[in-house]
Structure formats: C-alpha cells, structure tokens
Amino acid sequence: MTIETTSASSVAPSARAKSELDSQLIYQELKTGIMDGAYAAGSRLPTERALAEHFDAARNSVRKTLNLLEDEGLIIRHVGRGTFVRSTLAQDEFTLAELLEARLLFEPNLPDLVVERITPELIAEMEEALEQVRHAESWDQFKEAKYAVHMAIARASRNRFIISIFEQIIASRRRAGWGRPGQQLSPVLVVREAAYRDNKIIIDALRAGDADKAREAIRDYLLRTLSNVSSN
C-alpha cells in the first residue's frame, strides 16, 4: 500500500497563493467601496481583526492591503484610533499641470536647505533611486523610481512639512496613475535616459554643494515637463 505524504514545500505555495488572492480581493472591495462612496471620506474602516474575519483571511493579508491603500493616499492610519478614509478620487484629485505649477513655486528653492543638511547616506539614497530610474523594466517601476528620487531629495531637507508635501504629491500621482497605456510595458529607452540625465544633474549639484546649479536644473526640468504637459 502506498502512503501519500504532504511535504511542507507542497503546502507553502498553496498558503502563499491564498494569501495573495485574499489580498487582491480585500484590496478590490475596499478600494471600490472608497471610490464609490460606500466608505465616506473621514469614516473609519473596520479593524484588522474584523476585516480578517469578514474575508476569512489572515491578519497579515489585511495589513498588506491596508499598507497599499495607505501608499495610494486613500486611507490614513492612526495608532490607537483606527484607519480612516482620506478622500475619494473625485474630491481632491489634481491634474499634473496643477501639481507642476505648484512645484515650480517652491521646489527650485529646496537646494538651499538640502546642501546644508545632506549626508553621505542621503546622497547614496538618491543615487540608488536614480539607478532604478535608468534600469526600470516597466512604467510602474519607472514611476516609482522617479518618486523615490523626489522623496530622497525632500528627505534631505530635514523639513517634515516639505516631506509631507512631497508625500501628498506622490499619493496624488499614484491615484491618477499617469494615464499611461500598457503599464507593464518597458518605458522607451529615450524616456528613461532623459529622466536619468535630468535628475543626475540635480543630484550631482547637490552632492557638490552647488545650490545655484541644482536650483537651475530643477527649474529647467519642471518648466520643460510643464511645457510638454500643456502642449498635449
């Protein structure tokens, strides 16, 4: 008689697959509820435990989903208070042109703070994000790498308000999704190289402590991007 045995390696993939499916289901239902208004802006979502019981899912799957919704700027999580719906897309979405105009008002002056407060660790963070821009294999990776560059520069200011502004800008662009067709296709080489080149000029100037050059590079980059957006 043959005795069938179940190894740990055969069970693990099944558990991982269920966790992934659970996360996708929870994400779709919660996001749809937020976007459709079933969860009103400012309302509190059920607790992690309640969501896990409702979806018959592990707490970890729920937590991963909430992390993703938080990254997209759809919810706010307060320790000891709960998780709240931030807003719906229709209530506070901004166009790329609006964001670029706002960035032009303050971002070119950011180097004045950065060159005074930058550290080798922060420079390394910028350079790592810059390399990710150059080697991005999909539009999503390309966008996230550019966000990482912007956030690294913002963090180098050591100003929490400025960092918060950049977080809101990035959250807005994630919700909008940039409107790129074929999100998983590789970005055109010339686009990656142009983004790499423009941001490298900025980072090199910050590393050298040249606030004037960094300021000029940031302004040129934003003006060029705004011009391209306005002409489309």
mmCIF file of C-alpha atoms in Angstrom:
data_model
loop_
_atom_site.group_PDB
_atom_site.id
_atom_site.type_symbol
_atom_site.label_atom_id
_atom_site.label_comp_id
_atom_site.label_asym_id
_atom_site.label_seq_id
_atom_site.Cartn_x
_atom_site.Cartn_y
_atom_site.Cartn_z
ATOM 1 C CA MET A 1 0.000 0.000 0.000
ATOM 2 C CA THR A 2 1.288 3.419 -0.945
ATOM 3 C CA ILE A 3 1.084 6.081 1.730
ATOM 4 C CA GLU A 4 0.746 9.623 0.392
ATOM 5 C CA THR A 5 2.536 12.267 2.341
ATOM 6 C CA THR A 6 2.286 16.016 2.170
ATOM 7 C CA SER A 7 5.536 17.910 2.481
ATOM 8 C CA ALA A 8 5.876 21.412 3.853
ATOM 9 C CA SER A 9 7.106 22.601 0.462
ATOM 10 C CA SER A 10 3.853 21.479 -1.205
ATOM 11 C CA VAL A 11 1.697 23.256 1.383
ATOM 12 C CA ALA A 12 3.606 26.541 1.446
ATOM 13 C CA PRO A 13 2.914 27.594 -2.153
ATOM 14 C CA SER A 14 -0.806 26.950 -1.587
ATOM 15 C CA ALA A 15 -0.775 29.134 1.524
ATOM 16 C CA ARG A 16 1.097 31.882 -0.294
ATOM 17 C CA ALA A 17 -1.351 31.694 -3.195
ATOM 18 C CA LYS A 18 -4.325 32.038 -0.825
ATOM 19 C CA SER A 19 -2.701 34.998 0.894
ATOM 20 C CA GLU A 20 -2.158 36.704 -2.458
ATOM 21 C CA LEU A 21 -5.726 36.046 -3.608
ATOM 22 C CA ASP A 22 -7.096 37.242 -0.270
ATOM 23 C CA SER A 23 -5.062 40.456 -0.513
ATOM 24 C CA GLN A 24 -6.320 41.129 -4.041
ATOM 25 C CA LEU A 25 -9.933 40.517 -3.027
ATOM 26 C CA ILE A 26 -9.719 42.745 0.043
ATOM 27 C CA TYR A 27 -7.941 45.463 -1.945
ATOM 28 C CA GLN A 28 -10.525 45.481 -4.733
ATOM 29 C CA GLU A 29 -13.511 45.514 -2.378
ATOM 30 C CA LEU A 30 -12.153 48.216 -0.071
ATOM 31 C CA LYS A 31 -10.929 50.439 -2.904
ATOM 32 C CA THR A 32 -14.214 50.080 -4.776
ATOM 33 C CA GLY A 33 -16.086 50.960 -1.594
ATOM 34 C CA ILE A 34 -13.959 54.066 -1.085
ATOM 35 C CA MET A 35 -14.214 55.218 -4.695
ATOM 36 C CA ASP A 36 -17.967 54.558 -4.873
ATOM 37 C CA GLY A 37 -18.626 56.354 -1.603
ATOM 38 C CA ALA A 38 -19.704 53.288 0.345
ATOM 39 C CA TYR A 39 -16.964 54.326 2.767
ATOM 40 C CA ALA A 40 -17.390 58.089 3.100
ATOM 41 C CA ALA A 41 -14.446 60.446 3.461
ATOM 42 C CA GLY A 42 -13.473 60.636 7.114
ATOM 43 C CA SER A 43 -15.266 57.424 8.046
ATOM 44 C CA ARG A 44 -13.469 54.704 9.971
ATOM 45 C CA LEU A 45 -12.832 51.342 8.370
ATOM 46 C CA PRO A 46 -13.404 48.099 10.297
ATOM 47 C CA THR A 47 -10.492 46.899 12.400
ATOM 48 C CA GLU A 48 -7.882 44.496 11.005
ATOM 49 C CA ARG A 49 -9.432 41.697 13.055
ATOM 50 C CA ALA A 50 -12.950 42.441 11.763
ATOM 51 C CA LEU A 51 -11.727 42.564 8.160
ATOM 52 C CA ALA A 52 -9.814 39.320 8.594
ATOM 53 C CA GLU A 53 -12.939 37.614 9.935
ATOM 54 C CA HIS A 54 -15.163 39.099 7.216
ATOM 55 C CA PHE A 55 -12.886 37.933 4.393
ATOM 56 C CA ASP A 56 -11.780 34.732 6.138
ATOM 57 C CA ALA A 57 -8.206 35.902 5.651
ATOM 58 C CA ALA A 58 -5.052 36.178 7.719
ATOM 59 C CA ARG A 59 -4.377 39.429 9.579
ATOM 60 C CA ASN A 60 -1.155 39.743 7.603
ATOM 61 C CA SER A 61 -3.100 39.757 4.315
ATOM 62 C CA VAL A 62 -5.331 42.518 5.652
ATOM 63 C CA ARG A 63 -2.339 44.509 6.861
ATOM 64 C CA LYS A 64 -0.603 44.268 3.462
ATOM 65 C CA THR A 65 -3.751 45.532 1.765
ATOM 66 C CA LEU A 66 -4.104 48.471 4.142
ATOM 67 C CA ASN A 67 -0.460 49.353 3.574
ATOM 68 C CA LEU A 68 -1.113 49.502 -0.165
ATOM 69 C CA LEU A 69 -4.216 51.679 0.233
ATOM 70 C CA GLU A 70 -2.248 53.969 2.530
ATOM 71 C CA ASP A 71 0.557 54.237 -0.038
ATOM 72 C CA GLU A 72 -2.046 55.258 -2.620
ATOM 73 C CA GLY A 73 -3.262 58.019 -0.317
ATOM 74 C CA LEU A 74 -6.755 56.590 0.091
ATOM 75 C CA ILE A 75 -6.640 55.953 3.835
ATOM 76 C CA ILE A 76 -4.945 57.333 6.930
ATOM 77 C CA ARG A 77 -3.936 55.076 9.815
ATOM 78 C CA HIS A 78 -3.684 56.462 13.349
ATOM 79 C CA VAL A 79 -2.151 54.283 16.048
ATOM 80 C CA GLY A 80 -4.693 53.708 18.792
ATOM 81 C CA ARG A 81 -7.514 55.385 16.847
ATOM 82 C CA GLY A 82 -8.034 53.283 13.752
ATOM 83 C CA THR A 83 -7.987 53.527 9.968
ATOM 84 C CA PHE A 84 -9.892 56.327 8.249
ATOM 85 C CA VAL A 85 -10.842 57.052 4.652
ATOM 86 C CA ARG A 86 -8.842 60.029 3.465
ATOM 87 C CA SER A 87 -10.928 61.078 0.479
ATOM 88 C CA THR A 88 -12.281 59.903 -2.837
ATOM 89 C CA LEU A 89 -10.562 60.463 -6.137
ATOM 90 C CA ALA A 90 -13.241 62.864 -7.312
ATOM 91 C CA GLN A 91 -12.937 65.064 -4.235
ATOM 92 C CA ASP A 92 -9.328 66.080 -4.333
ATOM 93 C CA GLU A 93 -7.568 64.850 -7.446
ATOM 94 C CA PHE A 94 -5.295 67.350 -9.143
ATOM 95 C CA THR A 95 -4.038 67.499 -12.697
ATOM 96 C CA LEU A 96 -0.357 67.027 -13.442
ATOM 97 C CA ALA A 97 -0.197 70.615 -14.700
ATOM 98 C CA GLU A 98 -1.573 71.917 -11.396
ATOM 99 C CA LEU A 99 0.995 69.951 -9.417
ATOM 100 C CA LEU A 100 3.851 71.103 -11.647
ATOM 101 C CA GLU A 101 2.803 74.760 -11.306
ATOM 102 C CA ALA A 102 2.759 74.391 -7.523
ATOM 103 C CA ARG A 103 6.131 72.639 -7.501
ATOM 104 C CA LEU A 104 7.624 75.491 -9.527
ATOM 105 C CA LEU A 105 6.721 77.897 -6.733
ATOM 106 C CA PHE A 106 8.825 76.184 -4.087
ATOM 107 C CA GLU A 107 10.899 73.266 -5.354
ATOM 108 C CA PRO A 108 13.683 75.299 -7.049
ATOM 109 C CA ASN A 109 14.464 76.784 -3.616
ATOM 110 C CA LEU A 110 14.769 73.378 -1.981
ATOM 111 C CA PRO A 111 18.541 73.062 -2.672
ATOM 112 C CA ASP A 112 19.250 75.908 -0.231
ATOM 113 C CA LEU A 113 18.208 73.622 2.616
ATOM 114 C CA VAL A 114 19.469 70.389 1.112
ATOM 115 C CA VAL A 115 23.090 71.465 0.569
ATOM 116 C CA GLU A 116 23.296 72.472 4.244
ATOM 117 C CA ARG A 117 21.809 69.248 5.598
ATOM 118 C CA ILE A 118 22.694 66.498 3.146
ATOM 119 C CA THR A 119 24.660 63.465 4.347
ATOM 120 C CA PRO A 120 26.532 60.689 2.532
ATOM 121 C CA GLU A 121 23.669 58.325 3.402
ATOM 122 C CA LEU A 122 21.107 60.608 1.774
ATOM 123 C CA ILE A 123 23.281 61.015 -1.308
ATOM 124 C CA ALA A 124 23.523 57.230 -1.549
ATOM 125 C CA GLU A 125 19.723 57.010 -1.311
ATOM 126 C CA MET A 126 19.358 59.476 -4.201
ATOM 127 C CA GLU A 127 21.893 57.621 -6.332
ATOM 128 C CA GLU A 128 20.247 54.257 -5.697
ATOM 129 C CA ALA A 129 16.861 55.640 -6.759
ATOM 130 C CA LEU A 130 18.488 57.214 -9.818
ATOM 131 C CA GLU A 131 19.878 53.856 -10.918
ATOM 132 C CA GLN A 132 16.403 52.369 -10.564
ATOM 133 C CA VAL A 133 15.136 55.046 -12.959
ATOM 134 C CA ARG A 134 17.707 54.036 -15.537
ATOM 135 C CA HIS A 135 17.029 50.301 -15.306
ATOM 136 C CA ALA A 136 13.239 50.321 -14.849
ATOM 137 C CA GLU A 137 11.625 47.486 -16.813
ATOM 138 C CA SER A 138 8.016 48.725 -16.648
ATOM 139 C CA TRP A 139 6.200 52.031 -16.469
ATOM 140 C CA ASP A 140 5.217 51.293 -12.878
ATOM 141 C CA GLN A 141 8.846 50.704 -11.900
ATOM 142 C CA PHE A 142 9.858 53.846 -13.777
ATOM 143 C CA LYS A 143 7.284 55.986 -11.970
ATOM 144 C CA GLU A 144 8.130 54.557 -8.542
ATOM 145 C CA ALA A 145 11.837 55.121 -9.144
ATOM 146 C CA LYS A 146 11.198 58.768 -10.006
ATOM 147 C CA TYR A 147 9.048 59.130 -6.902
ATOM 148 C CA ALA A 148 11.926 57.672 -4.873
ATOM 149 C CA VAL A 149 14.328 60.277 -6.290
ATOM 150 C CA HIS A 150 11.949 63.104 -5.388
ATOM 151 C CA MET A 151 11.403 61.744 -1.886
ATOM 152 C CA ALA A 152 15.121 61.281 -1.278
ATOM 153 C CA ILE A 153 15.740 64.944 -2.153
ATOM 154 C CA ALA A 154 12.820 66.028 0.027
ATOM 155 C CA ARG A 155 14.089 63.988 2.983
ATOM 156 C CA ALA A 156 17.491 65.620 2.602
ATOM 157 C CA SER A 157 15.843 68.936 3.514
ATOM 158 C CA ARG A 158 15.174 67.521 7.010
ATOM 159 C CA ASN A 159 11.929 69.511 6.989
ATOM 160 C CA ARG A 160 8.858 67.459 7.885
ATOM 161 C CA PHE A 161 6.419 69.860 6.231
ATOM 162 C CA ILE A 162 8.277 69.694 2.910
ATOM 163 C CA ILE A 163 8.451 65.912 3.157
ATOM 164 C CA SER A 164 4.696 65.827 3.810
ATOM 165 C CA ILE A 165 4.036 67.962 0.716
ATOM 166 C CA PHE A 166 6.011 65.558 -1.469
ATOM 167 C CA GLU A 167 4.194 62.584 0.027
ATOM 168 C CA GLN A 168 0.863 64.186 -0.919
ATOM 169 C CA ILE A 169 2.063 64.966 -4.440
ATOM 170 C CA ILE A 170 3.210 61.389 -4.962
ATOM 171 C CA ALA A 171 -0.015 59.987 -3.495
ATOM 172 C CA SER A 172 -1.990 62.124 -5.948
ATOM 173 C CA ARG A 173 0.032 60.880 -8.928
ATOM 174 C CA ARG A 174 -0.377 57.265 -7.803
ATOM 175 C CA ARG A 175 -4.145 57.680 -7.669
ATOM 176 C CA ALA A 176 -4.179 59.290 -11.105
ATOM 177 C CA GLY A 177 -1.968 56.528 -12.472
ATOM 178 C CA TRP A 178 -0.378 58.906 -15.013
ATOM 179 C CA GLY A 179 -2.827 57.632 -17.603
ATOM 180 C CA ARG A 180 -0.143 55.514 -19.230
ATOM 181 C CA PRO A 181 -1.402 52.726 -21.504
ATOM 182 C CA GLY A 182 0.233 49.350 -21.122
ATOM 183 C CA GLN A 183 1.518 49.837 -17.615
ATOM 184 C CA GLN A 184 3.624 46.700 -17.711
ATOM 185 C CA LEU A 185 5.438 47.538 -20.933
ATOM 186 C CA SER A 186 9.007 48.734 -20.758
ATOM 187 C CA PRO A 187 9.358 52.533 -20.932
ATOM 188 C CA VAL A 188 11.045 53.824 -24.075
ATOM 189 C CA LEU A 189 14.817 53.966 -23.670
ATOM 190 C CA VAL A 190 14.985 57.660 -24.577
ATOM 191 C CA VAL A 191 12.460 58.463 -21.814
ATOM 192 C CA ARG A 192 14.469 56.605 -19.186
ATOM 193 C CA GLU A 193 17.735 58.167 -20.291
ATOM 194 C CA ALA A 194 16.273 61.687 -20.313
ATOM 195 C CA ALA A 195 14.883 61.250 -16.795
ATOM 196 C CA TYR A 196 18.175 59.767 -15.625
ATOM 197 C CA ARG A 197 20.188 62.612 -17.154
ATOM 198 C CA ASP A 198 17.984 65.406 -15.796
ATOM 199 C CA ASN A 199 17.930 64.026 -12.256
ATOM 200 C CA LYS A 200 21.648 63.199 -12.303
ATOM 201 C CA ILE A 201 22.449 66.862 -12.958
ATOM 202 C CA ILE A 202 20.396 67.810 -9.903
ATOM 203 C CA ILE A 203 21.917 65.152 -7.647
ATOM 204 C CA ASP A 204 25.487 65.903 -8.781
ATOM 205 C CA ALA A 205 24.959 69.584 -7.984
ATOM 206 C CA LEU A 206 23.560 68.773 -4.539
ATOM 207 C CA ARG A 207 26.496 66.447 -3.826
ATOM 208 C CA ALA A 208 28.883 69.236 -4.797
ATOM 209 C CA GLY A 209 27.040 71.729 -2.591
ATOM 210 C CA ASP A 210 26.157 73.888 -5.608
ATOM 211 C CA ALA A 211 22.683 75.146 -4.714
ATOM 212 C CA ASP A 212 22.555 77.562 -7.663
ATOM 213 C CA LYS A 213 23.179 74.854 -10.243
ATOM 214 C CA ALA A 214 20.723 72.494 -8.573
ATOM 215 C CA ARG A 215 18.108 75.254 -8.442
ATOM 216 C CA GLU A 216 18.533 75.981 -12.146
ATOM 217 C CA ALA A 217 18.378 72.279 -13.042
ATOM 218 C CA ILE A 218 15.186 71.739 -11.035
ATOM 219 C CA ARG A 219 13.513 74.791 -12.575
ATOM 220 C CA ASP A 220 14.504 73.768 -16.118
ATOM 221 C CA TYR A 221 13.228 70.234 -15.544
ATOM 222 C CA LEU A 222 9.866 71.377 -14.170
ATOM 223 C CA LEU A 223 9.368 74.014 -16.873
ATOM 224 C CA ARG A 224 10.181 71.501 -19.611
ATOM 225 C CA THR A 225 7.813 68.932 -18.130
ATOM 226 C CA LEU A 226 5.042 71.518 -17.730
ATOM 227 C CA SER A 227 5.525 72.632 -21.326
ATOM 228 C CA ASN A 228 5.206 69.053 -22.558
ATOM 229 C CA VAL A 229 2.069 68.510 -20.485
ATOM 230 C CA SER A 230 0.449 71.769 -21.631
ATOM 231 C CA SER A 231 1.104 71.006 -25.292
ATOM 232 C CA ASN A 232 -0.615 67.584 -25.130
#
